[in-house]
Coordinates of C-alpha atoms in Angstrom, one line a residue:
L240 CA -45.6 76.8 93.1
E241 CA -45.8 80.2 94.6
T242 CA -45.5 78.9 98.1
M243 CA -42.2 77.0 97.3
A244 CA -39.0 78.4 98.8
D245 CA -37.1 77.5 95.6
G246 CA -37.4 78.8 92.1
L247 CA -38.7 76.6 89.3
V248 CA -39.0 76.8 85.6
L249 CA -40.4 74.2 83.2
W250 CA -39.3 74.2 79.6
G251 CA -41.2 72.8 76.7
P252 CA -39.6 70.8 73.9
D253 CA -39.4 74.0 71.8
F254 CA -37.5 75.6 74.7
R255 CA -40.4 78.0 75.5
V256 CA -41.3 78.6 79.1
R257 CA -44.2 76.3 80.2
L258 CA -44.2 77.6 83.8
V259 CA -42.1 79.7 86.1
N260 CA -42.6 80.8 89.6
R261 CA -42.0 84.2 91.2
Q262 CA -39.1 83.0 93.3
L263 CA -37.0 82.1 90.2
A264 CA -38.0 85.4 88.4
R265 CA -37.1 87.4 91.5
F266 CA -33.8 85.5 92.2
Y267 CA -32.6 86.0 88.6
A268 CA -34.1 89.4 88.1
I269 CA -36.0 88.2 85.0
P270 CA -38.2 90.8 83.4
E271 CA -41.9 90.0 83.4
A272 CA -42.0 89.7 79.6
L273 CA -39.5 86.7 79.9
A274 CA -41.0 85.2 83.1
R275 CA -44.3 84.0 81.6
P276 CA -45.6 80.9 79.8
G277 CA -44.8 81.0 76.1
A278 CA -41.7 83.2 76.5
D279 CA -38.7 82.1 74.4
G280 CA -36.1 80.6 76.6
R281 CA -33.4 81.6 74.2
D282 CA -34.3 85.3 74.7
L283 CA -34.0 84.7 78.4
L284 CA -30.6 83.1 78.1
R285 CA -29.4 85.9 75.7
M286 CA -30.3 88.4 78.4
M287 CA -28.5 86.4 81.1
F288 CA -25.4 86.0 79.0
R289 CA -25.3 89.7 78.0
R290 CA -25.4 90.8 81.7
G291 CA -22.7 88.4 82.7
D292 CA -24.7 85.7 84.6
Y293 CA -22.5 83.0 83.0
G294 CA -19.2 84.9 83.2
A295 CA -17.8 87.5 80.9
P296 CA -20.4 88.3 78.1
P297 CA -19.6 86.7 74.7
A298 CA -17.4 89.0 72.5
D299 CA -19.8 89.2 69.5
A300 CA -23.2 88.1 68.2
A301 CA -21.9 84.8 66.8
A302 CA -20.3 83.9 70.1
L303 CA -23.5 84.8 72.0
E304 CA -25.6 82.6 69.8
A305 CA -23.2 79.7 70.1
A306 CA -23.2 80.1 73.9
V307 CA -27.0 80.2 74.0
E308 CA -27.3 77.1 71.9
A309 CA -24.8 75.2 74.0
K310 CA -26.7 76.1 77.2
V311 CA -30.0 75.1 75.6
R312 CA -28.5 71.7 74.7
D313 CA -27.2 71.3 78.3
I314 CA -30.6 72.2 79.8
L315 CA -32.6 70.0 77.5
R316 CA -30.2 67.1 78.0
A317 CA -30.3 67.4 81.8
T318 CA -32.0 64.6 83.7
G319 CA -33.4 64.6 87.2

């Protein structure tokens, strides 16, 4: 995984990180606490939404949680 050029993350059915390589963590500037197996993917998405990775940050906490849950559904529904 660490010799790949691309970043990779594998989510568990509970949306916790199963594995993540350094390339992905570096590209997205993910803190070490969130770039490790067992980390809550929702916490990672909250951080990314707050810093504007998906456009303007949500206006309030309820909008943030709604955006996070929508993104979780999109990611878990995705098929290769």
